[in-house]
PDB file of C-alpha atoms and ligand atoms in Angstrom:
ATOM      1  CA  MET A   1      29.530-113.031  47.986  1.00 54.00           C
ATOM      2  CA  THR A   2      30.619-109.426  48.205  1.00 64.00           C
ATOM      3  CA  PRO A   3      34.126-108.785  49.453  1.00 74.00           C
ATOM      4  CA  LEU A   4      34.439-107.213  52.883  1.00 78.00           C
ATOM      5  CA  PRO A   5      35.135-103.498  53.057  1.00 89.00           C
ATOM      6  CA  SER A   6      38.756-102.410  53.408  1.00 94.00           C
ATOM      7  CA  ALA A   7      40.225-100.544  56.350  1.00 95.00           C
ATOM      8  CA  ASP A   8      40.052 -97.397  54.189  1.00 96.00           C
ATOM      9  CA  GLN A   9      36.305 -97.803  53.862  1.00 96.00           C
ATOM     10  CA  VAL A  10      36.051 -98.245  57.617  1.00 97.00           C
ATOM     11  CA  TRP A  11      37.915 -94.957  58.104  1.00 97.00           C
ATOM     12  CA  GLN A  12      35.515 -93.298  55.663  1.00 96.00           C
ATOM     13  CA  ALA A  13      32.514 -94.640  57.581  1.00 96.00           C
ATOM     14  CA  LEU A  14      33.997 -93.445  60.865  1.00 97.00           C
ATOM     15  CA  ALA A  15      34.486 -89.975  59.373  1.00 96.00           C
ATOM     16  CA  GLN A  16      30.668 -89.796  59.153  1.00 94.00           C
ATOM     17  CA  VAL A  17      30.375 -90.083  62.939  1.00 94.00           C
ATOM     18  CA  PRO A  18      30.102 -86.659  64.571  1.00 91.00           C
ATOM     19  CA  ASP A  19      31.712 -85.914  67.880  1.00 87.00           C
ATOM     20  CA  PRO A  20      28.858 -86.047  70.420  1.00 80.00           C
ATOM     21  CA  GLU A  21      29.885 -82.765  71.994  1.00 79.00           C
ATOM     22  CA  ILE A  22      30.843 -80.831  68.890  1.00 83.00           C
ATOM     23  CA  PRO A  23      28.694 -82.081  66.013  1.00 85.00           C
ATOM     24  CA  VAL A  24      30.530 -80.076  63.332  1.00 89.00           C
ATOM     25  CA  ILE A  25      33.592 -82.241  63.877  1.00 92.00           C
ATOM     26  CA  ASN A  26      33.796 -85.951  63.254  1.00 94.00           C
ATOM     27  CA  VAL A  27      35.559 -88.466  65.462  1.00 92.00           C
ATOM     28  CA  VAL A  28      38.397 -88.976  62.976  1.00 95.00           C
ATOM     29  CA  GLU A  29      39.151 -85.238  62.845  1.00 94.00           C
ATOM     30  CA  MET A  30      39.069 -85.175  66.628  1.00 90.00           C
ATOM     31  CA  GLY A  31      41.857 -87.755  66.634  1.00 91.00           C
ATOM     32  CA  ILE A  32      39.757 -90.133  68.721  1.00 91.00           C
ATOM     33  CA  VAL A  33      40.131 -93.040  66.292  1.00 95.00           C
ATOM     34  CA  ARG A  34      43.655 -94.363  66.600  1.00 94.00           C
ATOM     35  CA  ASP A  35      43.660 -97.476  64.477  1.00 96.00           C
ATOM     36  CA  VAL A  36      41.474 -99.565  62.199  1.00 97.00           C
ATOM     37  CA  ARG A  37      42.121-103.192  61.338  1.00 96.00           C
ATOM     38  CA  VAL A  38      40.150-105.664  59.296  1.00 95.00           C
ATOM     39  CA  GLU A  39      40.740-109.240  60.408  1.00 89.00           C
ATOM     40  CA  GLY A  40      38.743-111.773  58.428  1.00 82.00           C
ATOM     41  CA  GLY A  41      35.097-110.838  58.822  1.00 86.00           C
ATOM     42  CA  LYS A  42      35.820-108.692  61.799  1.00 94.00           C
ATOM     43  CA  ALA A  43      36.627-105.003  62.124  1.00 96.00           C
ATOM     44  CA  VAL A  44      38.670-103.785  65.050  1.00 97.00           C
ATOM     45  CA  VAL A  45      38.571-100.079  65.834  1.00 97.00           C
ATOM     46  CA  THR A  46      40.933 -98.678  68.420  1.00 96.00           C
ATOM     47  CA  MET A  47      39.939 -95.425  70.033  1.00 93.00           C
ATOM     48  CA  THR A  48      41.162 -93.133  72.770  1.00 90.00           C
ATOM     49  CA  PRO A  49      38.615 -91.071  74.652  1.00 83.00           C
ATOM     50  CA  THR A  50      39.238 -87.347  74.684  1.00 78.00           C
ATOM     51  CA  PHE A  51      38.786 -85.968  78.155  1.00 64.00           C
ATOM     52  CA  SER A  52      38.387 -88.646  80.792  1.00 55.00           C
ATOM     53  CA  GLY A  53      35.684 -86.507  82.358  1.00 53.00           C
ATOM     54  CA  CYS A  54      33.566 -86.359  79.233  1.00 59.00           C
ATOM     55  CA  PRO A  55      30.400 -88.344  79.698  1.00 62.00           C
ATOM     56  CA  ALA A  56      30.094 -89.177  76.013  1.00 70.00           C
ATOM     57  CA  LEU A  57      32.422 -92.173  75.911  1.00 78.00           C
ATOM     58  CA  HIS A  58      29.734 -94.854  75.691  1.00 82.00           C
ATOM     59  CA  VAL A  59      27.891 -92.790  73.078  1.00 83.00           C
ATOM     60  CA  ILE A  60      31.030 -92.547  70.963  1.00 87.00           C
ATOM     61  CA  ARG A  61      31.694 -96.290  71.272  1.00 90.00           C
ATOM     62  CA  GLU A  62      28.147 -97.106  70.231  1.00 91.00           C
ATOM     63  CA  ASN A  63      28.231 -94.694  67.302  1.00 93.00           C
ATOM     64  CA  LEU A  64      31.560 -96.065  66.075  1.00 95.00           C
ATOM     65  CA  GLU A  65      30.295 -99.617  66.279  1.00 95.00           C
ATOM     66  CA  GLN A  66      27.085 -98.773  64.439  1.00 95.00           C
ATOM     67  CA  ALA A  67      28.901 -96.944  61.644  1.00 96.00           C
ATOM     68  CA  VAL A  68      31.217 -99.890  61.044  1.00 96.00           C
ATOM     69  CA  ARG A  69      28.430-102.470  61.323  1.00 94.00           C
ATOM     70  CA  GLY A  70      26.608-100.558  58.599  1.00 93.00           C
ATOM     71  CA  LEU A  71      29.370-101.643  56.209  1.00 94.00           C
ATOM     72  CA  GLY A  72      28.362-105.280  56.618  1.00 91.00           C
ATOM     73  CA  PHE A  73      30.846-106.673  59.129  1.00 92.00           C
ATOM     74  CA  GLY A  74      29.588-109.607  61.158  1.00 88.00           C
ATOM     75  CA  GLU A  75      31.635-108.586  64.114  1.00 94.00           C
ATOM     76  CA  VAL A  76      32.875-105.202  65.239  1.00 96.00           C
ATOM     77  CA  GLU A  77      35.143-104.669  68.181  1.00 95.00           C
ATOM     78  CA  VAL A  78      35.794-101.232  69.608  1.00 95.00           C
ATOM     79  CA  ARG A  79      38.894-101.220  71.762  1.00 94.00           C
ATOM     80  CA  THR A  80      39.641 -98.372  74.099  1.00 89.00           C
ATOM     81  CA  VAL A  81      43.248 -97.486  74.784  1.00 89.00           C
ATOM     82  CA  LEU A  82      44.236 -94.843  77.283  1.00 84.00           C
ATOM     83  CA  PHE A  83      47.935 -94.719  76.470  1.00 83.00           C
ATOM     84  CA  PRO A  84      49.342 -92.721  74.906  1.00 84.00           C
ATOM     85  CA  PRO A  85      46.657 -90.325  76.125  1.00 83.00           C
ATOM     86  CA  TRP A  86      44.636 -88.227  73.741  1.00 85.00           C
ATOM     87  CA  SER A  87      45.757 -84.642  73.500  1.00 84.00           C
ATOM     88  CA  THR A  88      44.209 -81.631  71.834  1.00 84.00           C
ATOM     89  CA  ASP A  89      47.196 -81.827  69.464  1.00 86.00           C
ATOM     90  CA  SER A  90      45.421 -84.826  67.909  1.00 87.00           C
ATOM     91  CA  ILE A  91      42.781 -82.497  66.483  1.00 89.00           C
ATOM     92  CA  THR A  92      43.445 -81.937  62.777  1.00 91.00           C
ATOM     93  CA  PRO A  93      44.035 -78.391  61.432  1.00 90.00           C
ATOM     94  CA  GLU A  94      40.781 -78.641  59.416  1.00 90.00           C
ATOM     95  CA  ALA A  95      38.898 -79.464  62.593  1.00 92.00           C
ATOM     96  CA  ARG A  96      40.472 -76.519  64.407  1.00 91.00           C
ATOM     97  CA  ALA A  97      39.202 -74.209  61.670  1.00 91.00           C
ATOM     98  CA  LYS A  98      35.733 -75.755  61.973  1.00 92.00           C
ATOM     99  CA  LEU A  99      35.767 -75.261  65.742  1.00 90.00           C
ATOM    100  CA  GLU A 100      36.472 -71.581  65.273  1.00 89.00           C
ATOM    101  CA  ARG A 101      33.709 -71.208  62.686  1.00 90.00           C
ATOM    102  CA  TYR A 102      31.388 -72.978  65.112  1.00 89.00           C
ATOM    103  CA  GLY A 103      32.212 -70.306  67.689  1.00 89.00           C
ATOM    104  CA  ILE A 104      34.527 -72.323  69.906  1.00 88.00           C
ATOM    105  CA  ALA A 105      38.058 -71.077  70.357  1.00 88.00           C
ATOM    106  CA  PRO A 106      40.263 -74.000  69.301  1.00 85.00           C
ATOM    107  CA  PRO A 107      42.854 -75.317  71.728  1.00 81.00           C
ATOM    108  CA  ARG A 108      46.399 -74.098  71.397  1.00 74.00           C
ATOM    109  CA  PRO A 109      49.130 -76.611  70.662  1.00 69.00           C
ATOM    110  CA  ALA A 110      49.783 -78.276  74.000  1.00 62.00           C
ATOM    111  CA  GLY A 111      53.539 -78.093  73.553  1.00 58.00           C
ATOM    112  CA  GLU A 112      53.466 -74.305  73.400  1.00 54.00           C
ATOM    113  CA  VAL A 113      51.924 -73.545  76.742  1.00 50.00           C
ATOM    114  CA  GLY A 114      52.684 -74.533  80.259  1.00 49.00           C
ATOM    115  CA  LEU A 115      49.910 -75.284  82.713  1.00 48.00           C
ATOM    116  CA  ILE A 116      50.101 -71.991  84.572  1.00 44.00           C
ATOM    117  CA  GLU A 117      50.406 -69.969  81.398  1.00 45.00           C
ATOM    118  CA  LEU A 118      47.351 -71.769  80.124  1.00 48.00           C
ATOM    119  CA  GLU A 119      45.165 -70.182  82.749  1.00 52.00           C
ATOM    120  CA  LEU A 120      46.633 -66.725  82.368  1.00 57.00           C
ATOM    121  CA  GLU A 121      47.079 -66.320  78.657  1.00 66.00           C
ATOM    122  CA  PRO A 122      44.129 -64.677  76.920  1.00 75.00           C
ATOM    123  CA  VAL A 123      42.035 -66.756  74.572  1.00 85.00           C
ATOM    124  CA  ARG A 124      41.233 -65.192  71.224  1.00 88.00           C
ATOM    125  CA  CYS A 125      37.541 -64.443  70.649  1.00 93.00           C
ATOM    126  CA  PRO A 126      36.319 -66.662  67.779  1.00 91.00           C
ATOM    127  CA  ARG A 127      33.814 -63.994  66.732  1.00 91.00           C
ATOM    128  CA  CYS A 128      35.852 -60.789  66.455  1.00 94.00           C
ATOM    129  CA  GLY A 129      39.409 -62.032  67.009  1.00 91.00           C
ATOM    130  CA  SER A 130      40.013 -59.800  70.028  1.00 92.00           C
ATOM    131  CA  LEU A 131      42.464 -60.988  72.660  1.00 90.00           C
ATOM    132  CA  ASP A 132      40.714 -58.848  75.256  1.00 91.00           C
ATOM    133  CA  THR A 133      38.746 -61.694  76.785  1.00 90.00           C
ATOM    134  CA  SER A 134      38.273 -62.956  80.287  1.00 86.00           C
ATOM    135  CA  VAL A 135      37.496 -66.362  81.709  1.00 82.00           C
ATOM    136  CA  LYS A 136      33.987 -66.523  83.029  1.00 80.00           C
ATOM    137  CA  ASN A 137      33.897 -70.038  84.317  1.00 67.00           C
ATOM    138  CA  THR A 138      36.815 -72.407  83.996  1.00 60.00           C
ATOM    139  CA  PHE A 139      34.591 -75.424  84.394  1.00 58.00           C
ATOM    140  CA  GLY A 140      32.299 -74.586  81.511  1.00 55.00           C
ATOM    141  CA  PRO A 141      29.333 -76.633  80.390  1.00 56.00           C
ATOM    142  CA  THR A 142      31.510 -79.762  80.297  1.00 62.00           C
ATOM    143  CA  LEU A 143      34.998 -80.539  81.499  1.00 62.00           C
ATOM    144  CA  CYS A 144      36.227 -80.111  77.943  1.00 71.00           C
ATOM    145  CA  LYS A 145      35.295 -76.499  77.495  1.00 76.00           C
ATOM    146  CA  SER A 146      35.496 -73.291  79.429  1.00 80.00           C
ATOM    147  CA  ILE A 147      33.385 -70.192  79.077  1.00 85.00           C
ATOM    148  CA  HIS A 148      34.938 -66.842  78.285  1.00 89.00           C
ATOM    149  CA  VAL A 149      33.534 -63.441  77.653  1.00 90.00           C
ATOM    150  CA  CYS A 150      34.884 -61.078  75.008  1.00 94.00           C
ATOM    151  CA  ASN A 151      35.389 -57.542  76.267  1.00 92.00           C
ATOM    152  CA  ALA A 152      35.447 -56.161  72.713  1.00 94.00           C
ATOM    153  CA  CYS A 153      32.217 -57.566  71.279  1.00 95.00           C
ATOM    154  CA  ARG A 154      30.766 -58.524  74.688  1.00 92.00           C
ATOM    155  CA  GLU A 155      29.842 -61.976  73.467  1.00 89.00           C
ATOM    156  CA  PRO A 156      30.384 -65.003  75.643  1.00 90.00           C
ATOM    157  CA  PHE A 157      32.052 -67.913  73.889  1.00 90.00           C
ATOM    158  CA  GLU A 158      33.320 -71.374  74.663  1.00 87.00           C
ATOM    159  CA  SER A 159      36.896 -72.400  74.408  1.00 86.00           C
ATOM    160  CA  PHE A 160      38.221 -75.898  74.043  1.00 81.00           C
ATOM    161  CA  LYS A 161      40.621 -76.601  76.865  1.00 74.00           C
ATOM    162  CA  THR A 162      44.124 -77.466  75.808  1.00 73.00           C
ATOM    163  CA  LEU A 163      45.128 -80.915  76.973  1.00 67.00           C
TER     164      LEU A 163
HETATM  165 ZN1  LIG B   1      34.726 -60.726  70.396  1.00 90.92          ZN
END
């Protein structure tokens, strides 16, 4: 009988699961996975959804469960906790750099900006670094992102909303 995988191995398996909206980033880097526990033959994964409006929650749950099941657990439980709420501050620095390379302006640290300032402060263009950008559509393709246009290189780009 092979010993069951450790919690560390579960974390490693979860790090292979891409975020459904931003495939260059995995769910661990996104800060979605809060806790992993191995109890007997069972793995318990605790997650917090990112934006409550994001439609990908059931996809994420399924993907997490599948990744952990692949390790050989008989039972996998994915628990969803809403408190404390997920914030864009949960995104790791490595993931922020990946977001920028992917062409999405990463969110600013939530502590640094107030809500009103958030709408007014320019977002840096991930392509040329110019701060001369304007918001095109605050709703964006999903509730998580907004669309901006860079006045310097004239390229539209998405920005991750700070939460
Ligand atoms: Zn630009």
